PDB file of N, CA, C and O in Angstrom:
ATOM      1  N   MET A   5     -37.723 205.533 126.970  1.00 84.00           N
ATOM      2  CA  MET A   5     -38.458 204.328 126.678  1.00 84.00           C
ATOM      3  C   MET A   5     -39.951 204.613 126.511  1.00 84.00           C
ATOM      4  O   MET A   5     -40.574 204.103 125.598  1.00 84.00           O
ATOM      5  N   LEU A   6     -40.525 205.449 127.373  1.00 89.00           N
ATOM      6  CA  LEU A   6     -41.950 205.765 127.278  1.00 89.00           C
ATOM      7  C   LEU A   6     -42.285 206.482 125.984  1.00 89.00           C
ATOM      8  O   LEU A   6     -43.302 206.183 125.359  1.00 89.00           O
ATOM      9  N   ALA A   7     -41.443 207.425 125.604  1.00 92.00           N
ATOM     10  CA  ALA A   7     -41.690 208.173 124.370  1.00 92.00           C
ATOM     11  C   ALA A   7     -41.697 207.235 123.166  1.00 92.00           C
ATOM     12  O   ALA A   7     -42.536 207.366 122.275  1.00 92.00           O
ATOM     13  N   GLN A   8     -40.793 206.278 123.144  1.00 93.00           N
ATOM     14  CA  GLN A   8     -40.739 205.321 122.040  1.00 93.00           C
ATOM     15  C   GLN A   8     -41.972 204.428 122.026  1.00 93.00           C
ATOM     16  O   GLN A   8     -42.515 204.120 120.958  1.00 93.00           O
ATOM     17  N   ALA A   9     -42.439 204.017 123.196  1.00 92.00           N
ATOM     18  CA  ALA A   9     -43.631 203.177 123.283  1.00 92.00           C
ATOM     19  C   ALA A   9     -44.864 203.929 122.788  1.00 92.00           C
ATOM     20  O   ALA A   9     -45.666 203.383 122.019  1.00 92.00           O
ATOM     21  N   VAL A  10     -45.007 205.176 123.205  1.00 93.00           N
ATOM     22  CA  VAL A  10     -46.151 205.988 122.769  1.00 93.00           C
ATOM     23  C   VAL A  10     -46.084 206.233 121.269  1.00 93.00           C
ATOM     24  O   VAL A  10     -47.094 206.128 120.570  1.00 93.00           O
ATOM     25  N   GLU A  11     -44.902 206.532 120.765  1.00 94.00           N
ATOM     26  CA  GLU A  11     -44.744 206.758 119.331  1.00 94.00           C
ATOM     27  C   GLU A  11     -45.138 205.508 118.545  1.00 94.00           C
ATOM     28  O   GLU A  11     -45.837 205.590 117.546  1.00 94.00           O
ATOM     29  N   HIS A  12     -44.724 204.355 119.009  1.00 94.00           N
ATOM     30  CA  HIS A  12     -45.065 203.096 118.336  1.00 94.00           C
ATOM     31  C   HIS A  12     -46.584 202.867 118.345  1.00 94.00           C
ATOM     32  O   HIS A  12     -47.166 202.506 117.318  1.00 94.00           O
ATOM     33  N   LEU A  13     -47.220 203.087 119.477  1.00 93.00           N
ATOM     34  CA  LEU A  13     -48.671 202.919 119.573  1.00 93.00           C
ATOM     35  C   LEU A  13     -49.408 203.843 118.611  1.00 93.00           C
ATOM     36  O   LEU A  13     -50.304 203.412 117.881  1.00 93.00           O
ATOM     37  N   ILE A  14     -49.029 205.101 118.611  1.00 95.00           N
ATOM     38  CA  ILE A  14     -49.757 206.091 117.818  1.00 95.00           C
ATOM     39  C   ILE A  14     -49.491 205.926 116.326  1.00 95.00           C
ATOM     40  O   ILE A  14     -50.400 206.092 115.513  1.00 95.00           O
ATOM     41  N   LYS A  15     -48.274 205.566 115.950  1.00 94.00           N
ATOM     42  CA  LYS A  15     -47.980 205.374 114.526  1.00 94.00           C
ATOM     43  C   LYS A  15     -48.828 204.262 113.918  1.00 94.00           C
ATOM     44  O   LYS A  15     -49.110 204.285 112.726  1.00 94.00           O
ATOM     45  N   ASN A  16     -49.249 203.308 114.732  1.00 94.00           N
ATOM     46  CA  ASN A  16     -50.093 202.223 114.235  1.00 94.00           C
ATOM     47  C   ASN A  16     -51.568 202.591 114.183  1.00 94.00           C
ATOM     48  O   ASN A  16     -52.371 201.826 113.653  1.00 94.00           O
ATOM     49  N   ILE A  17     -51.932 203.746 114.715  1.00 93.00           N
ATOM     50  CA  ILE A  17     -53.324 204.201 114.703  1.00 93.00           C
ATOM     51  C   ILE A  17     -53.596 205.160 113.547  1.00 93.00           C
ATOM     52  O   ILE A  17     -54.664 205.134 112.955  1.00 93.00           O
ATOM     53  N   VAL A  18     -52.626 206.001 113.219  1.00 94.00           N
ATOM     54  CA  VAL A  18     -52.848 207.125 112.312  1.00 94.00           C
ATOM     55  C   VAL A  18     -52.658 206.762 110.841  1.00 94.00           C
ATOM     56  O   VAL A  18     -52.078 205.735 110.512  1.00 94.00           O
ATOM     57  N   ASP A  19     -53.140 207.647 109.974  1.00 94.00           N
ATOM     58  CA  ASP A  19     -52.961 207.496 108.526  1.00 94.00           C
ATOM     59  C   ASP A  19     -51.639 208.095 108.048  1.00 94.00           C
ATOM     60  O   ASP A  19     -51.150 207.734 106.988  1.00 94.00           O
ATOM     61  N   PHE A  20     -51.091 209.046 108.800  1.00 93.00           N
ATOM     62  CA  PHE A  20     -49.842 209.709 108.434  1.00 93.00           C
ATOM     63  C   PHE A  20     -48.781 209.463 109.511  1.00 93.00           C
ATOM     64  O   PHE A  20     -48.472 210.366 110.305  1.00 93.00           O
ATOM     65  N   PRO A  21     -48.211 208.260 109.568  1.00 94.00           N
ATOM     66  CA  PRO A  21     -47.253 207.942 110.645  1.00 94.00           C
ATOM     67  C   PRO A  21     -45.966 208.757 110.592  1.00 94.00           C
ATOM     68  O   PRO A  21     -45.307 208.930 111.623  1.00 94.00           O
ATOM     69  N   ASP A  22     -45.620 209.291 109.428  1.00 93.00           N
ATOM     70  CA  ASP A  22     -44.402 210.099 109.328  1.00 93.00           C
ATOM     71  C   ASP A  22     -44.530 211.439 110.049  1.00 93.00           C
ATOM     72  O   ASP A  22     -43.525 212.061 110.382  1.00 93.00           O
ATOM     73  N   ASP A  23     -45.756 211.893 110.294  1.00 91.00           N
ATOM     74  CA  ASP A  23     -45.988 213.166 110.974  1.00 91.00           C
ATOM     75  C   ASP A  23     -46.050 213.030 112.495  1.00 91.00           C
ATOM     76  O   ASP A  23     -46.232 214.015 113.195  1.00 91.00           O
ATOM     77  N   VAL A  24     -45.917 211.812 113.010  1.00 93.00           N
ATOM     78  CA  VAL A  24     -45.986 211.589 114.458  1.00 93.00           C
ATOM     79  C   VAL A  24     -44.625 211.869 115.086  1.00 93.00           C
ATOM     80  O   VAL A  24     -43.607 211.379 114.625  1.00 93.00           O
ATOM     81  N   SER A  25     -44.626 212.677 116.140  1.00 93.00           N
ATOM     82  CA  SER A  25     -43.409 212.882 116.924  1.00 93.00           C
ATOM     83  C   SER A  25     -43.789 212.959 118.393  1.00 93.00           C
ATOM     84  O   SER A  25     -44.840 213.484 118.752  1.00 93.00           O
ATOM     85  N   VAL A  26     -42.934 212.391 119.229  1.00 94.00           N
ATOM     86  CA  VAL A  26     -43.158 212.388 120.669  1.00 94.00           C
ATOM     87  C   VAL A  26     -41.909 212.944 121.327  1.00 94.00           C
ATOM     88  O   VAL A  26     -40.810 212.435 121.114  1.00 94.00           O
ATOM     89  N   LYS A  27     -42.079 213.997 122.089  1.00 94.00           N
ATOM     90  CA  LYS A  27     -40.960 214.622 122.810  1.00 94.00           C
ATOM     91  C   LYS A  27     -41.227 214.530 124.305  1.00 94.00           C
ATOM     92  O   LYS A  27     -42.344 214.757 124.756  1.00 94.00           O
ATOM     93  N   SER A  28     -40.197 214.212 125.059  1.00 93.00           N
ATOM     94  CA  SER A  28     -40.305 214.062 126.499  1.00 93.00           C
ATOM     95  C   SER A  28     -39.692 215.279 127.191  1.00 93.00           C
ATOM     96  O   SER A  28     -38.606 215.727 126.825  1.00 93.00           O
ATOM     97  N   HIS A  29     -40.404 215.824 128.175  1.00 91.00           N
ATOM     98  CA  HIS A  29     -39.935 216.965 128.962  1.00 91.00           C
ATOM     99  C   HIS A  29     -40.129 216.649 130.440  1.00 91.00           C
ATOM    100  O   HIS A  29     -41.165 216.118 130.827  1.00 91.00           O
ATOM    101  N   GLU A  30     -39.154 216.990 131.249  1.00 90.00           N
ATOM    102  CA  GLU A  30     -39.283 216.855 132.703  1.00 90.00           C
ATOM    103  C   GLU A  30     -39.677 218.203 133.289  1.00 90.00           C
ATOM    104  O   GLU A  30     -39.148 219.231 132.888  1.00 90.00           O
ATOM    105  N   ASN A  31     -40.615 218.186 134.217  1.00 84.00           N
ATOM    106  CA  ASN A  31     -40.956 219.406 134.937  1.00 84.00           C
ATOM    107  C   ASN A  31     -41.215 219.057 136.395  1.00 84.00           C
ATOM    108  O   ASN A  31     -41.054 217.909 136.804  1.00 84.00           O
ATOM    109  N   ALA A  32     -41.616 220.008 137.179  1.00 85.00           N
ATOM    110  CA  ALA A  32     -41.799 219.804 138.620  1.00 85.00           C
ATOM    111  C   ALA A  32     -42.899 218.794 138.929  1.00 85.00           C
ATOM    112  O   ALA A  32     -42.860 218.126 139.955  1.00 85.00           O
ATOM    113  N   ARG A  33     -43.873 218.671 138.035  1.00 85.00           N
ATOM    114  CA  ARG A  33     -44.989 217.750 138.273  1.00 85.00           C
ATOM    115  C   ARG A  33     -44.757 216.361 137.701  1.00 85.00           C
ATOM    116  O   ARG A  33     -45.637 215.520 137.744  1.00 85.00           O
ATOM    117  N   GLY A  34     -43.611 216.106 137.119  1.00 88.00           N
ATOM    118  CA  GLY A  34     -43.324 214.797 136.538  1.00 88.00           C
ATOM    119  C   GLY A  34     -42.915 214.924 135.091  1.00 88.00           C
ATOM    120  O   GLY A  34     -42.494 215.979 134.625  1.00 88.00           O
ATOM    121  N   GLU A  35     -43.066 213.849 134.377  1.00 92.00           N
ATOM    122  CA  GLU A  35     -42.675 213.814 132.966  1.00 92.00           C
ATOM    123  C   GLU A  35     -43.866 214.193 132.091  1.00 92.00           C
ATOM    124  O   GLU A  35     -45.003 213.830 132.375  1.00 92.00           O
ATOM    125  N   LEU A  36     -43.591 214.924 131.029  1.00 94.00           N
ATOM    126  CA  LEU A  36     -44.600 215.336 130.064  1.00 94.00           C
ATOM    127  C   LEU A  36     -44.210 214.798 128.701  1.00 94.00           C
ATOM    128  O   LEU A  36     -43.094 215.033 128.232  1.00 94.00           O
ATOM    129  N   LEU A  37     -45.113 214.056 128.081  1.00 94.00           N
ATOM    130  CA  LEU A  37     -44.895 213.566 126.721  1.00 94.00           C
ATOM    131  C   LEU A  37     -45.783 214.377 125.791  1.00 94.00           C
ATOM    132  O   LEU A  37     -47.006 214.352 125.911  1.00 94.00           O
ATOM    133  N   ARG A  38     -45.159 215.111 124.882  1.00 94.00           N
ATOM    134  CA  ARG A  38     -45.911 215.904 123.904  1.00 94.00           C
ATOM    135  C   ARG A  38     -45.973 215.127 122.596  1.00 94.00           C
ATOM    136  O   ARG A  38     -44.950 214.872 121.965  1.00 94.00           O
ATOM    137  N   VAL A  39     -47.167 214.785 122.204  1.00 94.00           N
ATOM    138  CA  VAL A  39     -47.403 214.004 120.993  1.00 94.00           C
ATOM    139  C   VAL A  39     -47.952 214.938 119.933  1.00 94.00           C
ATOM    140  O   VAL A  39     -48.954 215.617 120.145  1.00 94.00           O
ATOM    141  N   ARG A  40     -47.289 214.980 118.793  1.00 94.00           N
ATOM    142  CA  ARG A  40     -47.760 215.791 117.672  1.00 94.00           C
ATOM    143  C   ARG A  40     -48.143 214.854 116.530  1.00 94.00           C
ATOM    144  O   ARG A  40     -47.385 213.952 116.186  1.00 94.00           O
ATOM    145  N   VAL A  41     -49.329 215.095 115.966  1.00 93.00           N
ATOM    146  CA  VAL A  41     -49.823 214.300 114.840  1.00 93.00           C
ATOM    147  C   VAL A  41     -50.370 215.223 113.765  1.00 93.00           C
ATOM    148  O   VAL A  41     -50.616 216.403 114.011  1.00 93.00           O
ATOM    149  N   ASN A  42     -50.568 214.683 112.604  1.00 92.00           N
ATOM    150  CA  ASN A  42     -51.162 215.424 111.497  1.00 92.00           C
ATOM    151  C   ASN A  42     -52.582 215.846 111.886  1.00 92.00           C
ATOM    152  O   ASN A  42     -53.292 215.090 112.542  1.00 92.00           O
ATOM    153  N   PRO A  43     -53.013 217.054 111.493  1.00 92.00           N
ATOM    154  CA  PRO A  43     -54.369 217.508 111.839  1.00 92.00           C
ATOM    155  C   PRO A  43     -55.471 216.548 111.404  1.00 92.00           C
ATOM    156  O   PRO A  43     -56.506 216.455 112.058  1.00 92.00           O
ATOM    157  N   GLU A  44     -55.259 215.812 110.330  1.00 92.00           N
ATOM    158  CA  GLU A  44     -56.272 214.863 109.870  1.00 92.00           C
ATOM    159  C   GLU A  44     -56.362 213.633 110.776  1.00 92.00           C
ATOM    160  O   GLU A  44     -57.352 212.910 110.731  1.00 92.00           O
ATOM    161  N   ASP A  45     -55.334 213.389 111.576  1.00 92.00           N
ATOM    162  CA  ASP A  45     -55.298 212.219 112.453  1.00 92.00           C
ATOM    163  C   ASP A  45     -55.692 212.518 113.890  1.00 92.00           C
ATOM    164  O   ASP A  45     -55.792 211.593 114.702  1.00 92.00           O
ATOM    165  N   ILE A  46     -55.920 213.762 114.237  1.00 93.00           N
ATOM    166  CA  ILE A  46     -56.181 214.115 115.624  1.00 93.00           C
ATOM    167  C   ILE A  46     -57.434 213.414 116.153  1.00 93.00           C
ATOM    168  O   ILE A  46     -57.464 212.951 117.295  1.00 93.00           O
ATOM    169  N   GLY A  47     -58.436 213.273 115.328  1.00 92.00           N
ATOM    170  CA  GLY A  47     -59.657 212.572 115.737  1.00 92.00           C
ATOM    171  C   GLY A  47     -59.426 211.102 116.003  1.00 92.00           C
ATOM    172  O   GLY A  47     -60.001 210.526 116.930  1.00 92.00           O
ATOM    173  N   ARG A  48     -58.571 210.471 115.210  1.00 92.00           N
ATOM    174  CA  ARG A  48     -58.248 209.064 115.419  1.00 92.00           C
ATOM    175  C   ARG A  48     -57.518 208.857 116.739  1.00 92.00           C
ATOM    176  O   ARG A  48     -57.749 207.878 117.436  1.00 92.00           O
ATOM    177  N   VAL A  49     -56.600 209.754 117.054  1.00 93.00           N
ATOM    178  CA  VAL A  49     -55.790 209.601 118.263  1.00 93.00           C
ATOM    179  C   VAL A  49     -56.608 209.898 119.510  1.00 93.00           C
ATOM    180  O   VAL A  49     -56.452 209.224 120.530  1.00 93.00           O
ATOM    181  N   ILE A  50     -57.490 210.881 119.439  1.00 93.00           N
ATOM    182  CA  ILE A  50     -58.318 211.207 120.597  1.00 93.00           C
ATOM    183  C   ILE A  50     -59.444 210.191 120.758  1.00 93.00           C
ATOM    184  O   ILE A  50     -59.727 209.742 121.853  1.00 93.00           O
ATOM    185  N   GLY A  51     -60.069 209.817 119.652  1.00 92.00           N
ATOM    186  CA  GLY A  51     -61.132 208.821 119.698  1.00 92.00           C
ATOM    187  C   GLY A  51     -62.460 209.402 120.145  1.00 92.00           C
ATOM    188  O   GLY A  51     -62.550 210.551 120.564  1.00 92.00           O
ATOM    189  N   ARG A  52     -63.477 208.571 120.069  1.00 93.00           N
ATOM    190  CA  ARG A  52     -64.818 209.006 120.448  1.00 93.00           C
ATOM    191  C   ARG A  52     -64.869 209.238 121.957  1.00 93.00           C
ATOM    192  O   ARG A  52     -64.531 208.360 122.737  1.00 93.00           O
ATOM    193  N   SER A  53     -65.259 210.432 122.335  1.00 93.00           N
ATOM    194  CA  SER A  53     -65.327 210.850 123.745  1.00 93.00           C
ATOM    195  C   SER A  53     -63.987 210.704 124.462  1.00 93.00           C
ATOM    196  O   SER A  53     -63.944 210.537 125.676  1.00 93.00           O
ATOM    197  N   GLY A  54     -62.882 210.721 123.719  1.00 93.00           N
ATOM    198  CA  GLY A  54     -61.558 210.655 124.325  1.00 93.00           C
ATOM    199  C   GLY A  54     -61.124 209.271 124.759  1.00 93.00           C
ATOM    200  O   GLY A  54     -60.149 209.122 125.496  1.00 93.00           O
ATOM    201  N   ARG A  55     -61.810 208.249 124.297  1.00 95.00           N
ATOM    202  CA  ARG A  55     -61.508 206.883 124.742  1.00 95.00           C
ATOM    203  C   ARG A  55     -60.124 206.420 124.336  1.00 95.00           C
ATOM    204  O   ARG A  55     -59.415 205.790 125.126  1.00 95.00           O
ATOM    205  N   THR A  56     -59.723 206.695 123.099  1.00 94.00           N
ATOM    206  CA  THR A  56     -58.403 206.261 122.637  1.00 94.00           C
ATOM    207  C   THR A  56     -57.305 206.988 123.396  1.00 94.00           C
ATOM    208  O   THR A  56     -56.327 206.374 123.833  1.00 94.00           O
ATOM    209  N   ALA A  57     -57.456 208.288 123.569  1.00 94.00           N
ATOM    210  CA  ALA A  57     -56.461 209.065 124.312  1.00 94.00           C
ATOM    211  C   ALA A  57     -56.362 208.570 125.756  1.00 94.00           C
ATOM    212  O   ALA A  57     -55.260 208.426 126.298  1.00 94.00           O
ATOM    213  N   ASN A  58     -57.479 208.280 126.376  1.00 95.00           N
ATOM    214  CA  ASN A  58     -57.461 207.761 127.743  1.00 95.00           C
ATOM    215  C   ASN A  58     -56.810 206.386 127.805  1.00 95.00           C
ATOM    216  O   ASN A  58     -56.103 206.077 128.767  1.00 95.00           O
ATOM    217  N   ALA A  59     -57.033 205.562 126.803  1.00 95.00           N
ATOM    218  CA  ALA A  59     -56.396 204.246 126.765  1.00 95.00           C
ATOM    219  C   ALA A  59     -54.880 204.374 126.633  1.00 95.00           C
ATOM    220  O   ALA A  59     -54.124 203.656 127.303  1.00 95.00           O
ATOM    221  N   ILE A  60     -54.434 205.308 125.800  1.00 94.00           N
ATOM    222  CA  ILE A  60     -52.993 205.550 125.647  1.00 94.00           C
ATOM    223  C   ILE A  60     -52.410 206.022 126.974  1.00 94.00           C
ATOM    224  O   ILE A  60     -51.353 205.552 127.401  1.00 94.00           O
ATOM    225  N   ARG A  61     -53.085 206.930 127.639  1.00 93.00           N
ATOM    226  CA  ARG A  61     -52.611 207.430 128.938  1.00 93.00           C
ATOM    227  C   ARG A  61     -52.562 206.322 129.979  1.00 93.00           C
ATOM    228  O   ARG A  61     -51.642 206.265 130.805  1.00 93.00           O
ATOM    229  N   THR A  62     -53.531 205.412 129.958  1.00 94.00           N
ATOM    230  CA  THR A  62     -53.550 204.289 130.893  1.00 94.00           C
ATOM    231  C   THR A  62     -52.372 203.359 130.664  1.00 94.00           C
ATOM    232  O   THR A  62     -51.712 202.920 131.609  1.00 94.00           O
ATOM    233  N   VAL A  63     -52.077 203.071 129.404  1.00 93.00           N
ATOM    234  CA  VAL A  63     -50.939 202.212 129.073  1.00 93.00           C
ATOM    235  C   VAL A  63     -49.638 202.865 129.521  1.00 93.00           C
ATOM    236  O   VAL A  63     -48.765 202.207 130.096  1.00 93.00           O
ATOM    237  N   VAL A  64     -49.501 204.163 129.290  1.00 93.00           N
ATOM    238  CA  VAL A  64     -48.283 204.880 129.682  1.00 93.00           C
ATOM    239  C   VAL A  64     -48.109 204.838 131.196  1.00 93.00           C
ATOM    240  O   VAL A  64     -47.012 204.565 131.695  1.00 93.00           O
ATOM    241  N   GLN A  65     -49.177 205.072 131.953  1.00 92.00           N
ATOM    242  CA  GLN A  65     -49.080 205.023 133.412  1.00 92.00           C
ATOM    243  C   GLN A  65     -48.720 203.623 133.900  1.00 92.00           C
ATOM    244  O   GLN A  65     -48.001 203.470 134.879  1.00 92.00           O
ATOM    245  N   ALA A  66     -49.208 202.598 133.209  1.00 92.00           N
ATOM    246  CA  ALA A  66     -48.875 201.225 133.594  1.00 92.00           C
ATOM    247  C   ALA A  66     -47.398 200.926 133.349  1.00 92.00           C
ATOM    248  O   ALA A  66     -46.783 200.173 134.112  1.00 92.00           O
ATOM    249  N   LEU A  67     -46.825 201.505 132.305  1.00 91.00           N
ATOM    250  CA  LEU A  67     -45.412 201.285 131.991  1.00 91.00           C
ATOM    251  C   LEU A  67     -44.484 202.107 132.874  1.00 91.00           C
ATOM    252  O   LEU A  67     -43.353 201.709 133.126  1.00 91.00           O
ATOM    253  N   ALA A  68     -44.963 203.247 133.344  1.00 90.00           N
ATOM    254  CA  ALA A  68     -44.110 204.190 134.071  1.00 90.00           C
ATOM    255  C   ALA A  68     -44.071 203.862 135.560  1.00 90.00           C
ATOM    256  O   ALA A  68     -45.013 203.293 136.117  1.00 90.00           O
ATOM    257  N   ASP A  69     -42.979 204.283 136.182  1.00 87.00           N
ATOM    258  CA  ASP A  69     -42.859 204.155 137.629  1.00 87.00           C
ATOM    259  C   ASP A  69     -42.935 205.527 138.298  1.00 87.00           C
ATOM    260  O   ASP A  69     -42.575 205.677 139.459  1.00 87.00           O
ATOM    261  N   HIS A  70     -43.394 206.522 137.539  1.00 88.00           N
ATOM    262  CA  HIS A  70     -43.525 207.884 138.039  1.00 88.00           C
ATOM    263  C   HIS A  70     -44.692 208.556 137.324  1.00 88.00           C
ATOM    264  O   HIS A  70     -45.289 207.974 136.424  1.00 88.00           O
ATOM    265  N   LYS A  71     -45.029 209.758 137.725  1.00 90.00           N
ATOM    266  CA  LYS A  71     -46.147 210.501 137.132  1.00 90.00           C
ATOM    267  C   LYS A  71     -45.796 210.947 135.715  1.00 90.00           C
ATOM    268  O   LYS A  71     -44.750 211.559 135.486  1.00 90.00           O
ATOM    269  N   VAL A  72     -46.661 210.623 134.772  1.00 92.00           N
ATOM    270  CA  VAL A  72     -46.451 210.989 133.364  1.00 92.00           C
ATOM    271  C   VAL A  72     -47.744 211.578 132.817  1.00 92.00           C
ATOM    272  O   VAL A  72     -48.821 211.015 133.000  1.00 92.00           O
ATOM    273  N   ARG A  73     -47.628 212.738 132.157  1.00 92.00           N
ATOM    274  CA  ARG A  73     -48.747 213.354 131.443  1.00 92.00           C
ATOM    275  C   ARG A  73     -48.534 213.188 129.952  1.00 92.00           C
ATOM    276  O   ARG A  73     -47.413 213.287 129.471  1.00 92.00           O
ATOM    277  N   VAL A  74     -49.598 212.958 129.213  1.00 93.00           N
ATOM    278  CA  VAL A  74     -49.527 212.838 127.757  1.00 93.00           C
ATOM    279  C   VAL A  74     -50.418 213.917 127.158  1.00 93.00           C
ATOM    280  O   VAL A  74     -51.625 213.933 127.393  1.00 93.00           O
ATOM    281  N   ASP A  75     -49.815 214.846 126.401  1.00 92.00           N
ATOM    282  CA  ASP A  75     -50.552 215.898 125.703  1.00 92.00           C
ATOM    283  C   ASP A  75     -50.537 215.582 124.216  1.00 92.00           C
ATOM    284  O   ASP A  75     -49.476 215.349 123.640  1.00 92.00           O
ATOM    285  N   ILE A  76     -51.701 215.594 123.599  1.00 91.00           N
ATOM    286  CA  ILE A  76     -51.822 215.298 122.167  1.00 91.00           C
ATOM    287  C   ILE A  76     -52.129 216.593 121.440  1.00 91.00           C
ATOM    288  O   ILE A  76     -53.112 217.267 121.738  1.00 91.00           O
ATOM    289  N   MET A  77     -51.268 216.921 120.453  1.00 86.00           N
ATOM    290  CA  MET A  77     -51.414 218.163 119.695  1.00 86.00           C
ATOM    291  C   MET A  77     -51.354 217.832 118.204  1.00 86.00           C
ATOM    292  O   MET A  77     -50.807 216.809 117.814  1.00 86.00           O
ATOM    293  N   ASP A  78     -51.906 218.716 117.388  1.00 74.00           N
ATOM    294  CA  ASP A  78     -51.785 218.522 115.949  1.00 74.00           C
ATOM    295  C   ASP A  78     -50.644 219.380 115.386  1.00 74.00           C
ATOM    296  O   ASP A  78     -50.246 220.365 115.983  1.00 74.00           O
ATOM    297  N   VAL A  79     -50.149 218.976 114.241  1.00 67.00           N
ATOM    298  CA  VAL A  79     -49.059 219.689 113.581  1.00 67.00           C
ATOM    299  C   VAL A  79     -49.680 220.754 112.694  1.00 67.00           C
ATOM    300  O   VAL A  79     -50.508 220.461 111.849  1.00 67.00           O
ATOM    301  N   ARG A  80     -49.310 221.985 112.903  1.00 66.00           N
ATOM    302  CA  ARG A  80     -49.779 223.090 112.047  1.00 66.00           C
ATOM    303  C   ARG A  80     -48.671 223.444 111.078  1.00 66.00           C
ATOM    304  O   ARG A  80     -47.542 223.672 111.454  1.00 66.00           O
ATOM    305  N   ARG A  81     -49.036 223.488 109.809  1.00 51.00           N
ATOM    306  CA  ARG A  81     -48.019 223.776 108.790  1.00 51.00           C
ATOM    307  C   ARG A  81     -48.111 225.184 108.332  1.00 51.00           C
ATOM    308  O   ARG A  81     -49.035 225.826 108.292  1.00 51.00           O
TER     309      ARG A  81
END
């Protein structure tokens, strides 16, 4: 559910929504959501001084009942 919510949020921010993918991984420290976006969209997703990325992380923590990390990466072709 969290991965789908993050994917929906980010697809509405970026210029290349088809390049957005969110994968969920469980590890010892909790859940990890790996977000991949087009290199041209990385600035939009991170935002000025990381504000957009922090807002996304805040929303995810509010939705989750456990520890969740969100890593934002660009797609290299």
